[in-house]
Amino acid sequence: MYRYIGNKTKLLPVLLDVFSEEAPRNATVVDLMAGTGSVSVALRKQGYRVIASDMMTYSKHHLVTQLLLDAPPSFQKIKNHLNIVNNQLSGYEATLEYLNSLTEKESYFFNEFSPDGTPSNGSPSRKYFTSQNAKKIDAIREQINAWIENDLITSEEESVLKHTLIMAVNDVANISGTYGYFLSKFNAKSLEAIVLKPIQFISEGTIENTVIQDFAENIAATITADVCYIDPPYTKRQYAANYHILETIARGDFPKTIGKSGLRDWWDQHSKFCTKTKIRESFSKVITEMDCDKFIISYSEDGLLSLDELINLFSSFGDVTYRTIEYSRFRSNNSSLSKKLNEYIIILTKIKSVG
Ligand SMILES: C[S@@+](CC[C@H](N)C(=O)[O-])C[C@H]1O[C@@H](n2cnc3c(N)ncnc32)[C@H](O)[C@@H]1O
């Protein structure tokens, strides 16, 4: 499973239950902050038409791969370019095999994120990846960039390759959960060699879906849907900071790094949902502007707003009901936090004249 703050994989059975009560199977649903795409994919499989969006570039690649395709793209130009004649392998598999066999390269990831590198801002070297893996990532990243520049891959093929690379990078990253910082000692997983593995394409449901990369507040007015699912960040932790390395892979760029942890400048992707003073305004804008009468909102007991505050806010737009789901919380050994954590699913039926 993709380790992503707020990933809803575990909550899917309850969520799908709520969706099936609120919308017929062929309805159009929006997953407005789709992250890894886990909810969007489940909705697609259930027969819904999905409009999925997120502000992060890595999320766009996950969503394109999982919502707009039902089989690997052909990679025909790459096959021609590399003169691949192995008929046993699909174009996708052959392309991955080629990328896996590239000679390592001492470039950006090696310098910024490996113990033998020399970070450009003078910080001590970092340990996000072994030097070997960082050099491999450099070679793969730069090859993908060259193919894009030479018009040898389509934008869907780019998304599939970057989705596949990110999944492989997640397997060997020397981190505890997020990319906010690296571990001081390499863990067992991070010592394994990075390998691009073909992903399983989804065949169920429609590919007549839509993927958008933007802020929810910017696109709400452009969307018409039967149901809108909102799964916002619920703490101050910004996704752009915590997943900066995935964003750099997704963009294929070479940003200046900041501080000891080597973050990219992420201010252009900071979320107002992570700020107590702005969150109400953002929720209100989305709910008011979207042409949609039903909103399903996930939120955690640990969040910036309490359940009462949320109900208060949403009640000004219409009728509100909610469900509470009890979770076992992951705790470090001597944590003082309680063992159980409540997750809320709030259902708002908008009354058009209100709000
Ligand atoms: C809790 S996560 C969603 C997790 C997702 N449901 C999953 O299962 O992977 C919140 C997501 O909201 C996105 N986000 C935060 N603020 C946003 C905004 N203002 N507009 C669009 N996306 C935003 C983050 O990038 C992050 O992917």
mmCIF file of C-alpha atoms and ligand atoms in Angstrom:
data_model
loop_
_atom_site.group_PDB
_atom_site.id
_atom_site.type_symbol
_atom_site.label_atom_id
_atom_site.label_comp_id
_atom_site.label_asym_id
_atom_site.label_seq_id
_atom_site.Cartn_x
_atom_site.Cartn_y
_atom_site.Cartn_z
ATOM 1 C CA MET A 1 0.000 0.000 0.000
ATOM 2 C CA TYR A 2 1.096 3.539 -0.821
ATOM 3 C CA ARG A 3 2.165 5.223 2.423
ATOM 4 C CA TYR A 4 0.548 8.616 2.064
ATOM 5 C CA ILE A 5 -0.835 10.782 4.858
ATOM 6 C CA GLY A 6 -4.605 10.366 4.813
ATOM 7 C CA ASN A 7 -4.638 7.540 2.233
ATOM 8 C CA LYS A 8 -8.173 6.181 2.404
ATOM 9 C CA THR A 9 -7.528 2.575 1.341
ATOM 10 C CA LYS A 10 -8.601 1.231 4.753
ATOM 11 C CA LEU A 11 -11.769 3.298 4.778
ATOM 12 C CA LEU A 12 -12.937 2.253 1.309
ATOM 13 C CA PRO A 13 -15.643 -0.245 2.344
ATOM 14 C CA VAL A 14 -17.443 2.353 4.471
ATOM 15 C CA LEU A 15 -16.926 5.104 1.929
ATOM 16 C CA LEU A 16 -18.327 3.006 -0.908
ATOM 17 C CA ASP A 17 -21.294 2.195 1.280
ATOM 18 C CA VAL A 18 -21.977 5.900 1.734
ATOM 19 C CA PHE A 19 -21.559 6.567 -1.996
ATOM 20 C CA SER A 20 -23.964 3.794 -2.917
ATOM 21 C CA GLU A 21 -26.581 5.383 -0.640
ATOM 22 C CA GLU A 22 -26.045 8.846 -2.061
ATOM 23 C CA ALA A 23 -25.602 8.254 -5.796
ATOM 24 C CA PRO A 24 -26.620 5.691 -8.447
ATOM 25 C CA ARG A 25 -23.779 3.660 -9.962
ATOM 26 C CA ASN A 26 -23.484 5.646 -13.201
ATOM 27 C CA ALA A 27 -23.440 9.047 -11.469
ATOM 28 C CA THR A 28 -20.642 11.562 -11.946
ATOM 29 C CA VAL A 29 -18.576 11.957 -8.814
ATOM 30 C CA VAL A 30 -15.714 14.308 -8.076
ATOM 31 C CA ASP A 31 -12.738 13.283 -5.980
ATOM 32 C CA LEU A 32 -11.529 16.813 -5.352
ATOM 33 C CA MET A 33 -8.322 16.050 -3.433
ATOM 34 C CA ALA A 34 -7.548 12.668 -4.883
ATOM 35 C CA GLY A 35 -3.928 12.114 -3.684
ATOM 36 C CA THR A 36 -2.874 8.569 -4.565
ATOM 37 C CA GLY A 37 -6.181 7.954 -6.348
ATOM 38 C CA SER A 38 -7.316 5.165 -4.016
ATOM 39 C CA VAL A 39 -10.877 6.494 -3.714
ATOM 40 C CA SER A 40 -11.131 7.455 -7.399
ATOM 41 C CA VAL A 41 -10.049 3.974 -8.448
ATOM 42 C CA ALA A 42 -12.583 2.310 -6.148
ATOM 43 C CA LEU A 43 -15.313 4.587 -7.527
ATOM 44 C CA ARG A 44 -14.315 3.817 -11.110
ATOM 45 C CA LYS A 45 -14.496 0.097 -10.361
ATOM 46 C CA GLN A 46 -17.993 0.568 -8.923
ATOM 47 C CA GLY A 47 -19.222 2.078 -12.203
ATOM 48 C CA TYR A 48 -19.091 5.781 -11.403
ATOM 49 C CA ARG A 49 -17.720 8.337 -13.839
ATOM 50 C CA VAL A 50 -14.962 10.124 -11.978
ATOM 51 C CA ILE A 51 -13.596 13.647 -12.112
ATOM 52 C CA ALA A 52 -10.392 13.492 -10.077
ATOM 53 C CA SER A 53 -8.217 16.388 -9.110
ATOM 54 C CA ASP A 54 -5.350 17.356 -6.842
ATOM 55 C CA MET A 55 -2.854 20.215 -6.803
ATOM 56 C CA MET A 56 0.215 17.946 -6.852
ATOM 57 C CA THR A 57 1.920 16.835 -10.070
ATOM 58 C CA TYR A 58 2.670 13.326 -8.793
ATOM 59 C CA SER A 59 -1.007 12.913 -8.072
ATOM 60 C CA LYS A 60 -1.849 13.825 -11.677
ATOM 61 C CA HIS A 61 0.413 11.022 -12.942
ATOM 62 C CA HIS A 62 -1.199 8.515 -10.545
ATOM 63 C CA LEU A 63 -4.662 9.604 -11.639
ATOM 64 C CA VAL A 64 -3.991 9.581 -15.390
ATOM 65 C CA THR A 65 -2.541 6.068 -15.118
ATOM 66 C CA GLN A 66 -5.357 4.674 -13.006
ATOM 67 C CA LEU A 67 -8.389 6.506 -14.390
ATOM 68 C CA LEU A 68 -7.805 7.219 -18.071
ATOM 69 C CA LEU A 69 -6.352 3.884 -19.157
ATOM 70 C CA ASP A 70 -7.451 0.255 -19.133
ATOM 71 C CA ALA A 71 -4.285 -1.211 -20.667
ATOM 72 C CA PRO A 72 -0.694 -0.042 -21.047
ATOM 73 C CA PRO A 73 -0.114 2.493 -23.833
ATOM 74 C CA SER A 74 1.778 1.152 -26.861
ATOM 75 C CA PHE A 75 5.104 3.013 -26.431
ATOM 76 C CA GLN A 76 5.314 2.567 -30.205
ATOM 77 C CA LYS A 77 7.752 5.425 -30.851
ATOM 78 C CA ILE A 78 10.112 4.117 -28.162
ATOM 79 C CA LYS A 79 9.939 0.618 -29.630
ATOM 80 C CA ASN A 80 10.834 2.005 -33.053
ATOM 81 C CA HIS A 81 13.497 4.314 -31.668
ATOM 82 C CA LEU A 82 15.206 1.588 -29.632
ATOM 83 C CA ASN A 83 14.606 -0.985 -32.322
ATOM 84 C CA ILE A 84 12.919 -3.323 -29.851
ATOM 85 C CA VAL A 85 11.942 -6.551 -31.589
ATOM 86 C CA ASN A 86 11.255 -8.779 -28.595
ATOM 87 C CA ASN A 87 7.675 -9.857 -29.273
ATOM 88 C CA GLN A 88 7.303 -11.475 -25.861
ATOM 89 C CA LEU A 89 7.174 -8.115 -24.128
ATOM 90 C CA SER A 90 4.600 -5.339 -24.472
ATOM 91 C CA GLY A 91 5.901 -1.880 -25.392
ATOM 92 C CA TYR A 92 5.488 -0.883 -21.739
ATOM 93 C CA GLU A 93 7.435 -3.879 -20.421
ATOM 94 C CA ALA A 94 10.181 -3.426 -23.011
ATOM 95 C CA THR A 95 10.484 0.260 -22.112
ATOM 96 C CA LEU A 96 10.812 -0.590 -18.414
ATOM 97 C CA GLU A 97 13.401 -3.246 -19.203
ATOM 98 C CA TYR A 98 15.405 -0.638 -21.123
ATOM 99 C CA LEU A 99 15.134 1.896 -18.264
ATOM 100 C CA ASN A 100 16.142 -0.739 -15.700
ATOM 101 C CA SER A 101 19.281 -1.521 -17.684
ATOM 102 C CA LEU A 102 20.522 2.075 -18.052
ATOM 103 C CA THR A 103 24.004 2.889 -16.805
ATOM 104 C CA GLU A 104 23.875 4.791 -13.530
ATOM 105 C CA LYS A 105 24.466 8.529 -13.622
ATOM 106 C CA GLU A 106 25.938 10.836 -10.949
ATOM 107 C CA SER A 107 23.564 13.740 -11.269
ATOM 108 C CA TYR A 108 20.913 15.646 -9.263
ATOM 109 C CA PHE A 109 19.520 12.844 -7.071
ATOM 110 C CA PHE A 110 23.004 11.493 -6.400
ATOM 111 C CA ASN A 111 24.254 14.934 -5.329
ATOM 112 C CA GLU A 112 21.231 16.072 -3.370
ATOM 113 C CA PHE A 113 19.819 12.895 -1.845
ATOM 114 C CA SER A 114 22.575 10.306 -1.397
ATOM 115 C CA PRO A 115 25.376 9.931 1.177
ATOM 116 C CA ASP A 116 28.161 10.324 -1.412
ATOM 117 C CA GLY A 117 26.663 13.473 -2.898
ATOM 118 C CA THR A 118 27.511 17.132 -2.409
ATOM 119 C CA PRO A 119 24.313 19.139 -1.858
ATOM 120 C CA SER A 120 24.302 22.443 -3.733
ATOM 121 C CA ASN A 121 23.394 24.465 -0.624
ATOM 122 C CA GLY A 122 26.437 23.255 1.324
ATOM 123 C CA SER A 123 24.421 21.039 3.696
ATOM 124 C CA PRO A 124 25.890 17.724 4.807
ATOM 125 C CA SER A 125 25.073 14.894 2.401
ATOM 126 C CA ARG A 126 21.625 13.334 2.751
ATOM 127 C CA LYS A 127 20.483 9.735 3.014
ATOM 128 C CA TYR A 128 17.131 9.502 1.254
ATOM 129 C CA PHE A 129 18.553 6.834 -1.087
ATOM 130 C CA THR A 130 21.686 4.725 -1.308
ATOM 131 C CA SER A 131 24.158 6.260 -3.748
ATOM 132 C CA GLN A 132 23.565 3.347 -6.127
ATOM 133 C CA ASN A 133 19.799 3.879 -6.165
ATOM 134 C CA ALA A 134 20.111 7.658 -6.478
ATOM 135 C CA LYS A 135 22.344 7.225 -9.561
ATOM 136 C CA LYS A 136 19.815 4.820 -11.048
ATOM 137 C CA ILE A 137 16.987 7.282 -10.436
ATOM 138 C CA ASP A 138 19.078 9.999 -12.122
ATOM 139 C CA ALA A 139 19.608 7.842 -15.201
ATOM 140 C CA ILE A 140 15.912 6.956 -15.474
ATOM 141 C CA ARG A 141 14.662 10.492 -14.824
ATOM 142 C CA GLU A 142 16.963 12.038 -17.385
ATOM 143 C CA GLN A 143 16.124 9.403 -20.000
ATOM 144 C CA ILE A 144 12.411 10.129 -19.556
ATOM 145 C CA ASN A 145 13.155 13.860 -19.896
ATOM 146 C CA ALA A 146 15.066 13.236 -23.122
ATOM 147 C CA TRP A 147 12.193 11.167 -24.551
ATOM 148 C CA ILE A 148 9.736 13.957 -23.704
ATOM 149 C CA GLU A 149 11.998 16.574 -25.335
ATOM 150 C CA ASN A 150 12.334 14.467 -28.477
ATOM 151 C CA ASP A 151 8.604 13.817 -28.635
ATOM 152 C CA LEU A 152 9.090 10.060 -28.298
ATOM 153 C CA ILE A 153 6.434 9.506 -25.631
ATOM 154 C CA THR A 154 2.855 10.735 -25.310
ATOM 155 C CA SER A 155 1.727 12.566 -22.176
ATOM 156 C CA GLU A 156 -0.122 9.394 -21.047
ATOM 157 C CA GLU A 157 3.058 7.362 -21.532
ATOM 158 C CA GLU A 158 4.954 9.969 -19.503
ATOM 159 C CA SER A 159 2.402 9.602 -16.680
ATOM 160 C CA VAL A 160 2.631 5.811 -16.762
ATOM 161 C CA LEU A 161 6.446 5.896 -16.575
ATOM 162 C CA LYS A 162 6.462 8.457 -13.762
ATOM 163 C CA HIS A 163 3.752 6.584 -11.848
ATOM 164 C CA THR A 164 5.833 3.405 -12.182
ATOM 165 C CA LEU A 165 9.030 5.209 -11.133
ATOM 166 C CA ILE A 166 7.360 6.767 -8.074
ATOM 167 C CA MET A 167 6.042 3.370 -6.949
ATOM 168 C CA ALA A 168 9.589 1.964 -7.246
ATOM 169 C CA VAL A 169 11.094 4.962 -5.430
ATOM 170 C CA ASN A 170 8.611 4.536 -2.559
ATOM 171 C CA ASP A 171 9.867 0.971 -2.138
ATOM 172 C CA VAL A 172 13.484 2.010 -1.528
ATOM 173 C CA ALA A 173 13.212 5.445 0.118
ATOM 174 C CA ASN A 174 15.007 5.642 3.456
ATOM 175 C CA ILE A 175 12.234 7.454 5.276
ATOM 176 C CA SER A 176 9.715 6.846 8.029
ATOM 177 C CA GLY A 177 6.453 7.524 6.265
ATOM 178 C CA THR A 178 6.971 10.860 4.524
ATOM 179 C CA TYR A 179 9.824 12.557 2.685
ATOM 180 C CA GLY A 180 9.997 15.367 5.263
ATOM 181 C CA TYR A 181 13.326 13.945 6.445
ATOM 182 C CA PHE A 182 15.500 10.868 5.920
ATOM 183 C CA LEU A 183 16.551 8.236 8.457
ATOM 184 C CA SER A 184 20.060 8.441 9.877
ATOM 185 C CA LYS A 185 20.748 4.754 9.062
ATOM 186 C CA PHE A 186 19.680 2.955 5.916
ATOM 187 C CA ASN A 187 16.823 0.548 6.611
ATOM 188 C CA ALA A 188 16.649 -2.912 5.035
ATOM 189 C CA LYS A 189 14.222 -1.917 2.243
ATOM 190 C CA SER A 190 16.305 1.054 1.182
ATOM 191 C CA LEU A 191 19.381 -1.164 0.679
ATOM 192 C CA GLU A 192 17.603 -3.158 -2.029
ATOM 193 C CA ALA A 193 18.264 -2.142 -5.630
ATOM 194 C CA ILE A 194 15.545 -0.040 -7.227
ATOM 195 C CA VAL A 195 13.644 -1.839 -9.996
ATOM 196 C CA LEU A 196 10.804 -0.561 -12.172
ATOM 197 C CA LYS A 197 8.071 -3.200 -12.066
ATOM 198 C CA PRO A 198 5.155 -3.242 -14.525
ATOM 199 C CA ILE A 199 1.998 -2.155 -12.803
ATOM 200 C CA GLN A 200 -1.358 -3.872 -13.142
ATOM 201 C CA PHE A 201 -3.680 -1.730 -15.275
ATOM 202 C CA ILE A 202 -7.304 -1.442 -14.181
ATOM 203 C CA SER A 203 -9.818 -2.944 -16.571
ATOM 204 C CA GLU A 204 -13.035 -2.398 -14.597
ATOM 205 C CA GLY A 205 -15.251 0.617 -15.104
ATOM 206 C CA THR A 206 -15.074 3.391 -17.619
ATOM 207 C CA ILE A 207 -12.088 5.370 -18.864
ATOM 208 C CA GLU A 208 -14.421 8.259 -19.660
ATOM 209 C CA ASN A 209 -13.052 10.030 -16.600
ATOM 210 C CA THR A 210 -11.430 13.429 -16.163
ATOM 211 C CA VAL A 211 -8.148 14.301 -14.456
ATOM 212 C CA ILE A 212 -7.335 17.849 -13.390
ATOM 213 C CA GLN A 213 -4.305 19.277 -11.618
ATOM 214 C CA ASP A 214 -5.260 22.435 -9.754
ATOM 215 C CA PHE A 215 -6.347 23.878 -6.436
ATOM 216 C CA ALA A 216 -9.857 22.846 -5.421
ATOM 217 C CA GLU A 217 -10.741 26.480 -4.829
ATOM 218 C CA ASN A 218 -9.774 27.358 -8.433
ATOM 219 C CA ILE A 219 -11.732 24.646 -10.203
ATOM 220 C CA ALA A 220 -14.891 24.332 -8.104
ATOM 221 C CA ALA A 221 -16.826 26.778 -10.302
ATOM 222 C CA THR A 222 -15.986 24.802 -13.450
ATOM 223 C CA ILE A 223 -17.362 21.463 -12.185
ATOM 224 C CA THR A 224 -20.840 19.957 -12.488
ATOM 225 C CA ALA A 225 -21.351 16.673 -10.638
ATOM 226 C CA ASP A 226 -23.854 14.542 -8.719
ATOM 227 C CA VAL A 227 -21.602 14.049 -5.700
ATOM 228 C CA CYS A 228 -18.376 15.714 -4.595
ATOM 229 C CA TYR A 229 -16.028 13.859 -2.264
ATOM 230 C CA ILE A 230 -13.621 16.081 -0.331
ATOM 231 C CA ASP A 231 -10.732 14.498 1.537
ATOM 232 C CA PRO A 232 -8.694 17.517 2.638
ATOM 233 C CA PRO A 233 -5.490 17.620 4.650
ATOM 234 C CA TYR A 234 -6.580 17.774 8.262
ATOM 235 C CA THR A 235 -3.437 19.019 9.975
ATOM 236 C CA LYS A 236 -0.842 21.735 9.386
ATOM 237 C CA ARG A 237 1.390 19.253 7.573
ATOM 238 C CA GLN A 238 1.683 20.411 3.983
ATOM 239 C CA TYR A 239 1.742 17.686 1.324
ATOM 240 C CA ALA A 240 4.069 19.671 -0.927
ATOM 241 C CA ALA A 241 6.729 19.689 1.809
ATOM 242 C CA ASN A 242 6.226 16.098 2.903
ATOM 243 C CA TYR A 243 6.347 14.647 -0.615
ATOM 244 C CA HIS A 244 8.838 17.068 -2.227
ATOM 245 C CA ILE A 245 10.912 14.268 -3.748
ATOM 246 C CA LEU A 246 7.880 12.706 -5.462
ATOM 247 C CA GLU A 247 6.977 16.134 -6.827
ATOM 248 C CA THR A 248 10.500 16.545 -8.233
ATOM 249 C CA ILE A 249 10.257 13.151 -9.938
ATOM 250 C CA ALA A 250 6.810 14.010 -11.267
ATOM 251 C CA ARG A 251 8.004 17.334 -12.694
ATOM 252 C CA GLY A 252 11.351 16.002 -13.878
ATOM 253 C CA ASP A 253 13.083 19.201 -12.791
ATOM 254 C CA PHE A 254 16.216 20.106 -10.840
ATOM 255 C CA PRO A 255 15.106 22.552 -8.118
ATOM 256 C CA LYS A 256 17.414 24.305 -5.657
ATOM 257 C CA THR A 257 17.299 22.488 -2.351
ATOM 258 C CA ILE A 258 16.670 24.159 0.975
ATOM 259 C CA GLY A 259 18.034 23.335 4.432
ATOM 260 C CA LYS A 260 19.363 20.068 5.769
ATOM 261 C CA SER A 261 16.382 18.059 4.550
ATOM 262 C CA GLY A 262 16.743 19.312 0.963
ATOM 263 C CA LEU A 263 13.159 20.430 0.354
ATOM 264 C CA ARG A 264 12.282 22.162 -2.904
ATOM 265 C CA ASP A 265 10.623 25.578 -2.647
ATOM 266 C CA TRP A 266 7.028 24.391 -2.238
ATOM 267 C CA TRP A 267 5.208 27.630 -1.488
ATOM 268 C CA ASP A 268 3.375 27.606 -4.848
ATOM 269 C CA GLN A 269 1.631 24.403 -3.688
ATOM 270 C CA HIS A 270 0.847 25.274 -0.098
ATOM 271 C CA SER A 271 -2.689 24.396 0.962
ATOM 272 C CA LYS A 272 -5.114 26.695 2.747
ATOM 273 C CA PHE A 273 -6.776 23.578 4.175
ATOM 274 C CA CYS A 274 -3.698 23.254 6.413
ATOM 275 C CA THR A 275 -4.343 26.650 8.006
ATOM 276 C CA LYS A 276 -7.000 27.197 10.655
ATOM 277 C CA THR A 277 -7.570 30.788 9.559
ATOM 278 C CA LYS A 278 -8.165 29.900 5.892
ATOM 279 C CA ILE A 279 -9.818 26.486 5.913
ATOM 280 C CA ARG A 280 -13.408 27.722 6.385
ATOM 281 C CA GLU A 281 -13.093 30.188 3.527
ATOM 282 C CA SER A 282 -11.752 27.457 1.228
ATOM 283 C CA PHE A 283 -14.485 24.954 2.129
ATOM 284 C CA SER A 284 -17.140 27.653 1.626
ATOM 285 C CA LYS A 285 -15.785 28.659 -1.775
ATOM 286 C CA VAL A 286 -15.789 25.070 -3.005
ATOM 287 C CA ILE A 287 -19.288 24.294 -1.716
ATOM 288 C CA THR A 288 -20.822 27.542 -2.949
ATOM 289 C CA GLU A 289 -19.250 27.574 -6.383
ATOM 290 C CA MET A 290 -19.533 23.952 -7.476
ATOM 291 C CA ASP A 291 -22.637 22.922 -9.389
ATOM 292 C CA CYS A 292 -23.278 19.960 -7.077
ATOM 293 C CA ASP A 293 -25.859 19.302 -4.371
ATOM 294 C CA LYS A 294 -24.236 16.512 -2.407
ATOM 295 C CA PHE A 295 -20.883 16.671 -0.630
ATOM 296 C CA ILE A 296 -19.212 13.806 1.225
ATOM 297 C CA ILE A 297 -16.365 15.023 3.396
ATOM 298 C CA SER A 298 -13.755 12.926 5.226
ATOM 299 C CA TYR A 299 -12.157 14.406 8.306
ATOM 300 C CA SER A 300 -10.239 13.181 11.322
ATOM 301 C CA GLU A 301 -10.765 13.692 15.025
ATOM 302 C CA ASP A 302 -7.137 14.889 15.053
ATOM 303 C CA GLY A 303 -7.942 17.667 12.563
ATOM 304 C CA LEU A 304 -7.650 21.450 12.762
ATOM 305 C CA LEU A 305 -11.444 21.777 13.096
ATOM 306 C CA SER A 306 -13.526 19.834 15.620
ATOM 307 C CA LEU A 307 -16.623 17.894 14.584
ATOM 308 C CA ASP A 308 -18.816 20.640 16.069
ATOM 309 C CA GLU A 309 -16.991 23.321 14.128
ATOM 310 C CA LEU A 310 -17.356 21.333 10.909
ATOM 311 C CA ILE A 311 -21.065 20.736 11.445
ATOM 312 C CA ASN A 312 -21.544 24.396 12.201
ATOM 313 C CA LEU A 313 -19.770 25.395 9.027
ATOM 314 C CA PHE A 314 -21.532 22.926 6.721
ATOM 315 C CA SER A 315 -24.984 23.531 8.239
ATOM 316 C CA SER A 316 -24.968 27.020 6.756
ATOM 317 C CA PHE A 317 -25.191 25.359 3.311
ATOM 318 C CA GLY A 318 -27.849 22.727 3.948
ATOM 319 C CA ASP A 319 -28.642 19.501 5.817
ATOM 320 C CA VAL A 320 -25.789 17.677 7.507
ATOM 321 C CA THR A 321 -25.495 14.089 8.749
ATOM 322 C CA TYR A 322 -22.353 12.179 9.673
ATOM 323 C CA ARG A 323 -20.905 8.777 10.471
ATOM 324 C CA THR A 324 -18.107 8.051 12.891
ATOM 325 C CA ILE A 325 -15.591 5.315 12.197
ATOM 326 C CA GLU A 326 -13.253 4.164 14.909
ATOM 327 C CA TYR A 327 -9.684 3.458 13.912
ATOM 328 C CA SER A 328 -6.708 1.924 15.669
ATOM 329 C CA ARG A 329 -4.078 4.598 15.706
ATOM 330 C CA PHE A 330 -0.460 3.858 14.900
ATOM 331 C CA ARG A 331 1.528 4.881 17.976
ATOM 332 C CA SER A 332 5.195 4.874 18.825
ATOM 333 C CA ASN A 333 5.855 2.883 22.028
ATOM 334 C CA ASN A 334 5.722 5.668 24.579
ATOM 335 C CA SER A 335 3.196 7.884 22.831
ATOM 336 C CA SER A 336 0.658 9.487 25.150
ATOM 337 C CA LEU A 337 -1.977 9.596 22.387
ATOM 338 C CA SER A 338 -5.066 7.426 22.840
ATOM 339 C CA LYS A 339 -5.182 4.068 21.034
ATOM 340 C CA LYS A 340 -8.349 4.847 19.128
ATOM 341 C CA LEU A 341 -8.981 7.599 16.648
ATOM 342 C CA ASN A 342 -12.278 8.659 15.116
ATOM 343 C CA GLU A 343 -12.621 9.374 11.439
ATOM 344 C CA TYR A 344 -15.740 11.258 10.328
ATOM 345 C CA ILE A 345 -17.661 11.013 7.101
ATOM 346 C CA ILE A 346 -19.867 14.073 6.841
ATOM 347 C CA ILE A 347 -22.687 14.233 4.306
ATOM 348 C CA LEU A 348 -23.979 17.618 3.241
ATOM 349 C CA THR A 349 -27.069 18.017 1.100
ATOM 350 C CA LYS A 350 -26.873 21.537 -0.207
ATOM 351 C CA ILE A 351 -29.976 23.689 -0.180
ATOM 352 C CA LYS A 352 -29.515 25.992 -3.117
ATOM 353 C CA SER A 353 -31.037 29.133 -1.650
ATOM 354 C CA VAL A 354 -28.875 28.889 1.458
ATOM 355 C CA GLY A 355 -25.178 29.752 1.829
HETATM 356 C C1 LIG B 1 -5.883 13.415 2.715
HETATM 357 S S1 LIG B 1 -5.046 13.579 1.201
HETATM 358 C C2 LIG B 1 -6.088 12.725 0.076
HETATM 359 C C3 LIG B 1 -5.832 11.276 0.135
HETATM 360 C C4 LIG B 1 -6.572 10.477 -0.906
HETATM 361 N N1 LIG B 1 -7.994 10.384 -0.634
HETATM 362 C C5 LIG B 1 -5.976 9.099 -0.985
HETATM 363 O O1 LIG B 1 -6.639 8.123 -0.594
HETATM 364 O O2 LIG B 1 -4.819 9.010 -1.415
HETATM 365 C C6 LIG B 1 -5.292 15.258 0.814
HETATM 366 C C7 LIG B 1 -4.873 15.675 -0.586
HETATM 367 O O3 LIG B 1 -5.312 17.022 -0.781
HETATM 368 C C8 LIG B 1 -4.422 17.656 -1.662
HETATM 369 N N2 LIG B 1 -4.691 19.103 -1.460
HETATM 370 C C9 LIG B 1 -4.466 19.844 -0.349
HETATM 371 N N3 LIG B 1 -4.950 21.084 -0.507
HETATM 372 C C10 LIG B 1 -5.499 21.135 -1.741
HETATM 373 C C11 LIG B 1 -6.167 22.136 -2.469
HETATM 374 N N4 LIG B 1 -6.378 23.343 -1.943
HETATM 375 N N5 LIG B 1 -6.602 21.848 -3.712
HETATM 376 C C12 LIG B 1 -6.383 20.617 -4.253
HETATM 377 N N6 LIG B 1 -5.750 19.614 -3.608
HETATM 378 C C13 LIG B 1 -5.326 19.875 -2.361
HETATM 379 C C14 LIG B 1 -3.063 17.159 -1.233
HETATM 380 O O4 LIG B 1 -2.126 17.280 -2.276
HETATM 381 C C15 LIG B 1 -3.384 15.700 -0.881
HETATM 382 O O5 LIG B 1 -3.102 14.847 -1.958
#
